[in-house]
Amino acid sequence: MLSIRNLKAAIEDKEILKGISLEVKPGEVHAIMGPNGSGKSTLAQVLAGHPFYEATEGDIEFQGKDLLDLDPNERAGEGLFLGFQYPVEIPGVSNTYFLRNALNAILEYREEEPMDALTFKKLLKEKMEVVGMKDELLKRPVNTGFSGGEKKRNEIFQLLVLNPKLAILDETDSGLDIDALKVVSDGVNNFRNEENGVVLVTHYQRLLNYIQPDFVHVLMEGKIVRSGGKELALELEERGYDWLREEVN
Amino acid sequence: MNTTTTFPLLNAINELETHFDFQAIAKAKLQETGLPTVRDEAWRFTDIRALNQLDLPVASTDTEFEDTDKWWSKGIVNAVTVPYVNGDFDINAELPEGVKLYTCNTAPEELKSQIGSALTDDKTPFVDLNHVLAKKVMILHVSKNADVSRVIHIKGITSADVQVHPRILVIAESFSRVQIVETWQGPAASRYFVNPLSEFVVNAGAIVSHTKLQDDSKTAFHIASIFVKQYGDSQYINHAVQFGAHVGRNDIVAELAASNSVCTLNGLYLPTAKQIHDTHSLVHHAMPHCESHELYKGALSEKGQGVFNGAIYVHKDAQKTNAYQTNRALLLSDNAKVNTKPQLEIYADDVRCSHGATIGQLDKQAMFYLQSRGLDPEVAKAMLTVAFTAEAIADMPEVELRDVIDDMLIEHFSN
Ligand SMILES: Nc1ncnc2c1ncn2[C@@H]1O[C@H](COP(=O)(O)OP(=O)(O)OP(=O)(O)O)[C@@H](O)[C@H]1O
Ligand SMILES: [Mg+2]
């Protein structure tokens, strides 16, 4: 569903991604690990179409379309979802109002009927239970004054409500306490099925105990330097990144 | 100076016979000094040359106007409507209990004598123009202790190609409560000039909400003067929202003339295309222990221009004054402009005053976040802009009207 070929990307003329290739098929979970500043979030943001980043080379195909040709909202319409490492606070826009408009915008993009208020309410209720979101958070403005963990939970909640084809989750596990980590993982597992894909950016092998990845990739200095199965994550946990750095150089 | 050649708008006063001294004085003053131009400090950023050039007749009973019913009716539930059409209104309009409607020749002497009582020296030449050309003063009297259950909706309507000078006096007697909503409209894309002058006398312990919605034709001129005089323990809450007019301006002067009164001035200005929206406010803290709060938000698009001039004057007796003022503007285009000037003059020593102004743009990260969830950039922009403006009308007591304004804002920012 997603194939990235030799992607290079820059921010303010500084090249961050230096030729990345990655193939995600329906039903697969890919974990991306790597040291701070290696370009993981950059990759995620480029996929979602953040205007600050410029893809300078390579191409990305998503669901048979040239992803780089699409605007961020069109990418969402095609079924791409980015769980932000730092979810943005939007004062004055209630969570419910925002989600309802987002969902209907996606349905409209797919030329489907908008969801009626009652069905939407039911959907919210069902998904809230999965991620243990409090009612009160729904009425509050998007992420505004949410704790770090609440913001991450809200990202997973949005993921479940919008039900995309591919979820890119950028460190959704960071800053969570152990119970929340379990809840967020349950959320992701609830989302997973044969037809959709997940790309998990994480620093912690721990998360991968809850969400079993099919592939683990290591990103260093803007390149994928190694790919393997879930045992690669265990190896990284044990040995750190230095041995890979030596191997690359 | 030959004011007639410089200001064709003043042609209307030349032939006019004045009936009262104050009219004669105003007329002489106008003929002597004319109308404001960008050379006047208070009009530096508000170029009204196009208005000054208009040689418009004053609306008369012959002026054609459209059916009043087809104008503003949205969101004002449980209201009593008093149409004020081309400066004229029906003296027999039905009003809720506790409120009486008069004009000069029907009002009892003790009310008539209050006409002009809230005016201060801070008058623009447009107040003089209103003095000379107003046809029928609308006097709304709210009796002592009355708790008026229905909103009073003054529905201002102006026809094309005329000038109109509505004159309103609201007297809220002690411990009364009343909500007044003014709306101003005229035929779309028509040219006219409306120059309302309103006075609010808010007596001891009275609570007055005054919401003003300016939705005039985008090629019309709307220059309004509002004078408020507050006595002890009173509250006056003003919300002024400007959507329409080529040039829309509110000069608001509030005088806190006795202790423990609270004045709130909130509003929105939303110029787009080549519109200019100007707010000049002046709060006189004359006595101790009074509070004033002011929050204005502007969202400006295309070549829209905003002017905000907020003055707070704390007189020497006004110890323990609390005065707060904030103006925040959001520029939605590179060509939009806002000129903001706070003015604090403090002659008492034990006061708390603050003012703040910010000019910003849409938060790009927020825009991207919304777009990444599927929202079209235009929708995302509208959503963020409406959220930005929300605070300035959040306390509007007419909740249904506020919801209508929200819808108008969404529509306004969606194209
Ligand atoms: N706006 C920016 N301007 C300049 N450099 C930037 C900008 N954003 C990111 N970078 C740089 O790009 C590089 C990659 O950043 P990125 O956020 O993709 O790393 P990451 O792998 O997600 O790191 P972490 O694990 O800390 O989240 C870093 O060196 C960072 O400083
Ligand atoms: Mg990152």
CSV table of N, CA, C and O in Angstrom, one decimal, chain B residues 341-393:
chain,number,residue,atom,x,y,z
B,341,LYS,N,-3.6,51.2,18.7
B,341,LYS,CA,-2.9,52.2,19.5
B,341,LYS,C,-3.6,52.2,20.9
B,341,LYS,O,-4.7,52.7,21.0
B,342,PRO,N,-3.0,51.7,21.9
B,342,PRO,CA,-3.6,51.9,23.2
B,342,PRO,C,-3.1,53.2,23.8
B,342,PRO,O,-2.1,53.7,23.4
B,343,GLN,N,-4.0,53.8,24.6
B,343,GLN,CA,-3.6,55.1,25.2
B,343,GLN,C,-4.1,55.2,26.6
B,343,GLN,O,-5.2,55.1,26.9
B,344,LEU,N,-3.1,55.2,27.5
B,344,LEU,CA,-3.4,55.2,28.9
B,344,LEU,C,-3.0,56.6,29.5
B,344,LEU,O,-1.9,57.0,29.4
B,345,GLU,N,-4.0,57.2,30.1
B,345,GLU,CA,-3.6,58.4,30.9
B,345,GLU,C,-4.1,58.2,32.3
B,345,GLU,O,-5.3,58.1,32.5
B,346,ILE,N,-3.2,58.2,33.2
B,346,ILE,CA,-3.5,57.9,34.6
B,346,ILE,C,-3.1,59.0,35.5
B,346,ILE,O,-1.9,59.4,35.6
B,347,TYR,N,-4.1,59.6,36.2
B,347,TYR,CA,-3.8,60.7,37.1
B,347,TYR,C,-4.1,60.3,38.6
B,347,TYR,O,-4.1,61.1,39.4
B,348,ALA,N,-4.4,59.0,38.8
B,348,ALA,CA,-4.6,58.6,40.2
B,348,ALA,C,-3.4,57.6,40.5
B,348,ALA,O,-2.8,57.1,39.6
B,349,ASP,N,-3.1,57.4,41.8
B,349,ASP,CA,-1.9,56.6,42.0
B,349,ASP,C,-2.2,55.1,42.4
B,349,ASP,O,-1.4,54.3,42.2
B,350,ASP,N,-3.4,54.9,42.9
B,350,ASP,CA,-3.7,53.5,43.3
B,350,ASP,C,-4.6,52.8,42.3
B,350,ASP,O,-5.8,52.7,42.5
B,351,VAL,N,-4.0,52.4,41.2
B,351,VAL,CA,-4.9,51.8,40.1
B,351,VAL,C,-4.2,50.6,39.5
B,351,VAL,O,-3.0,50.4,39.6
B,352,ARG,N,-5.0,49.8,39.0
B,352,ARG,CA,-4.5,48.6,38.2
B,352,ARG,C,-4.9,48.7,36.8
B,352,ARG,O,-6.1,48.6,36.5
B,353,CYS,N,-4.0,49.0,35.9
B,353,CYS,CA,-4.4,49.1,34.5
B,353,CYS,C,-3.5,48.2,33.7
B,353,CYS,O,-2.3,48.1,33.9
B,354,SER,N,-4.0,47.6,32.6
B,354,SER,CA,-3.1,46.9,31.7
B,354,SER,C,-3.7,47.0,30.3
B,354,SER,O,-4.9,47.2,30.1
B,355,HIS,N,-2.8,47.0,29.4
B,355,HIS,CA,-3.3,46.9,28.0
B,355,HIS,C,-2.3,46.0,27.2
B,355,HIS,O,-1.1,45.9,27.6
B,356,GLY,N,-2.8,45.4,26.2
B,356,GLY,CA,-2.0,44.6,25.4
B,356,GLY,C,-2.5,44.5,24.0
B,356,GLY,O,-3.7,44.6,23.8
B,357,ALA,N,-1.6,44.4,23.1
B,357,ALA,CA,-2.0,44.3,21.7
B,357,ALA,C,-1.1,43.2,21.0
B,357,ALA,O,0.1,43.2,21.2
B,358,THR,N,-1.7,42.4,20.2
B,358,THR,CA,-0.9,41.4,19.5
B,358,THR,C,-1.4,41.4,18.0
B,358,THR,O,-2.6,41.6,17.8
B,359,ILE,N,-0.5,41.2,17.1
B,359,ILE,CA,-0.9,41.0,15.7
B,359,ILE,C,-0.2,39.7,15.3
B,359,ILE,O,1.0,39.5,15.4
B,360,GLY,N,-1.0,38.8,14.8
B,360,GLY,CA,-0.4,37.5,14.5
B,360,GLY,C,-1.0,36.9,13.2
B,360,GLY,O,-1.8,37.5,12.5
B,361,GLN,N,-0.5,35.8,12.9
B,361,GLN,CA,-1.0,35.0,11.7
B,361,GLN,C,-1.5,33.7,12.2
B,361,GLN,O,-1.3,33.3,13.3
B,362,LEU,N,-2.2,33.0,11.3
B,362,LEU,CA,-2.6,31.7,11.6
B,362,LEU,C,-1.5,30.8,12.0
B,362,LEU,O,-0.4,30.8,11.3
B,363,ASP,N,-1.6,30.0,13.0
B,363,ASP,CA,-0.6,29.1,13.5
B,363,ASP,C,-0.5,27.9,12.4
B,363,ASP,O,-1.4,27.2,12.2
B,364,LYS,N,0.7,27.9,11.8
B,364,LYS,CA,0.9,27.0,10.7
B,364,LYS,C,0.9,25.5,11.1
B,364,LYS,O,0.4,24.6,10.4
B,365,GLN,N,1.4,25.3,12.4
B,365,GLN,CA,1.3,23.9,12.9
B,365,GLN,C,-0.1,23.5,13.1
B,365,GLN,O,-0.5,22.3,12.8
B,366,ALA,N,-0.9,24.4,13.6
B,366,ALA,CA,-2.3,24.0,13.8
B,366,ALA,C,-3.0,23.8,12.5
B,366,ALA,O,-3.8,22.9,12.3
B,367,MET,N,-2.7,24.6,11.5
B,367,MET,CA,-3.3,24.4,10.1
B,367,MET,C,-2.9,23.0,9.6
B,367,MET,O,-3.8,22.3,9.1
B,368,PHE,N,-1.6,22.7,9.8
B,368,PHE,CA,-1.2,21.4,9.3
B,368,PHE,C,-1.9,20.2,10.0
B,368,PHE,O,-2.3,19.2,9.4
B,369,TYR,N,-2.0,20.4,11.3
B,369,TYR,CA,-2.6,19.4,12.1
B,369,TYR,C,-4.1,19.1,11.6
B,369,TYR,O,-4.5,18.0,11.4
B,370,LEU,N,-4.8,20.2,11.4
B,370,LEU,CA,-6.2,20.0,11.0
B,370,LEU,C,-6.2,19.4,9.6
B,370,LEU,O,-7.1,18.5,9.3
B,371,GLN,N,-5.4,19.9,8.7
B,371,GLN,CA,-5.4,19.4,7.3
B,371,GLN,C,-5.0,17.9,7.3
B,371,GLN,O,-5.5,17.1,6.5
B,372,SER,N,-4.1,17.5,8.2
B,372,SER,CA,-3.6,16.1,8.2
B,372,SER,C,-4.7,15.2,8.7
B,372,SER,O,-4.7,14.0,8.5
B,373,ARG,N,-5.8,15.8,9.2
B,373,ARG,CA,-6.9,15.0,9.6
B,373,ARG,C,-8.0,15.0,8.6
B,373,ARG,O,-9.2,14.6,8.8
B,374,GLY,N,-7.7,15.6,7.4
B,374,GLY,CA,-8.7,15.5,6.3
B,374,GLY,C,-9.4,16.8,6.0
B,374,GLY,O,-10.1,16.9,5.0
B,375,LEU,N,-9.2,17.9,6.8
B,375,LEU,CA,-9.9,19.1,6.6
B,375,LEU,C,-9.2,19.9,5.5
B,375,LEU,O,-8.0,20.1,5.4
B,376,ASP,N,-10.1,20.4,4.6
B,376,ASP,CA,-9.7,21.2,3.5
B,376,ASP,C,-9.0,22.5,4.1
B,376,ASP,O,-9.5,23.0,5.1
B,377,PRO,N,-8.0,23.0,3.4
B,377,PRO,CA,-7.3,24.2,4.0
B,377,PRO,C,-8.3,25.4,4.3
B,377,PRO,O,-8.1,26.1,5.3
B,378,GLU,N,-9.2,25.6,3.4
B,378,GLU,CA,-10.2,26.7,3.7
B,378,GLU,C,-11.0,26.4,4.9
B,378,GLU,O,-11.3,27.3,5.7
B,379,VAL,N,-11.4,25.2,5.1
B,379,VAL,CA,-12.2,24.8,6.3
B,379,VAL,C,-11.4,25.0,7.5
B,379,VAL,O,-11.8,25.5,8.6
B,380,ALA,N,-10.1,24.5,7.4
B,380,ALA,CA,-9.2,24.5,8.6
B,380,ALA,C,-9.0,26.0,9.0
B,380,ALA,O,-9.0,26.4,10.1
B,381,LYS,N,-8.8,26.8,8.0
B,381,LYS,CA,-8.6,28.3,8.2
B,381,LYS,C,-9.8,28.9,8.9
B,381,LYS,O,-9.7,29.6,9.9
B,382,ALA,N,-11.0,28.6,8.4
B,382,ALA,CA,-12.2,29.1,9.0
B,382,ALA,C,-12.4,28.6,10.4
B,382,ALA,O,-12.7,29.4,11.3
B,383,MET,N,-12.1,27.3,10.6
B,383,MET,CA,-12.2,26.8,12.0
B,383,MET,C,-11.3,27.5,13.0
B,383,MET,O,-11.7,27.9,14.1
B,384,LEU,N,-10.0,27.7,12.6
B,384,LEU,CA,-9.1,28.4,13.5
B,384,LEU,C,-9.5,29.8,13.7
B,384,LEU,O,-9.3,30.4,14.8
B,385,THR,N,-10.0,30.5,12.6
B,385,THR,CA,-10.3,31.9,12.7
B,385,THR,C,-11.5,32.1,13.6
B,385,THR,O,-11.5,33.0,14.5
B,386,VAL,N,-12.5,31.2,13.4
B,386,VAL,CA,-13.7,31.4,14.3
B,386,VAL,C,-13.3,31.1,15.7
B,386,VAL,O,-13.7,31.8,16.7
B,387,ALA,N,-12.4,30.1,15.9
B,387,ALA,CA,-11.9,29.8,17.3
B,387,ALA,C,-11.2,31.0,17.9
B,387,ALA,O,-11.4,31.4,19.1
B,388,PHE,N,-10.5,31.7,17.1
B,388,PHE,CA,-9.7,32.9,17.5
B,388,PHE,C,-10.7,34.0,17.9
B,388,PHE,O,-10.5,34.6,19.0
B,389,THR,N,-11.8,34.2,17.2
B,389,THR,CA,-12.7,35.3,17.5
B,389,THR,C,-13.6,35.0,18.7
B,389,THR,O,-14.1,35.9,19.3
B,390,ALA,N,-13.8,33.7,19.0
B,390,ALA,CA,-14.8,33.3,19.9
B,390,ALA,C,-14.8,34.0,21.2
B,390,ALA,O,-15.8,34.4,21.8
B,391,GLU,N,-13.6,34.2,21.7
B,391,GLU,CA,-13.4,34.8,23.1
B,391,GLU,C,-14.1,36.2,23.2
B,391,GLU,O,-14.6,36.5,24.2
B,392,ALA,N,-14.0,37.0,22.1
B,392,ALA,CA,-14.5,38.3,22.2
B,392,ALA,C,-16.1,38.4,22.2
B,392,ALA,O,-16.6,39.4,22.6
B,393,ILE,N,-16.7,37.3,21.9
B,393,ILE,CA,-18.2,37.3,21.9
B,393,ILE,C,-18.7,36.2,22.9
B,393,ILE,O,-19.9,36.1,23.0
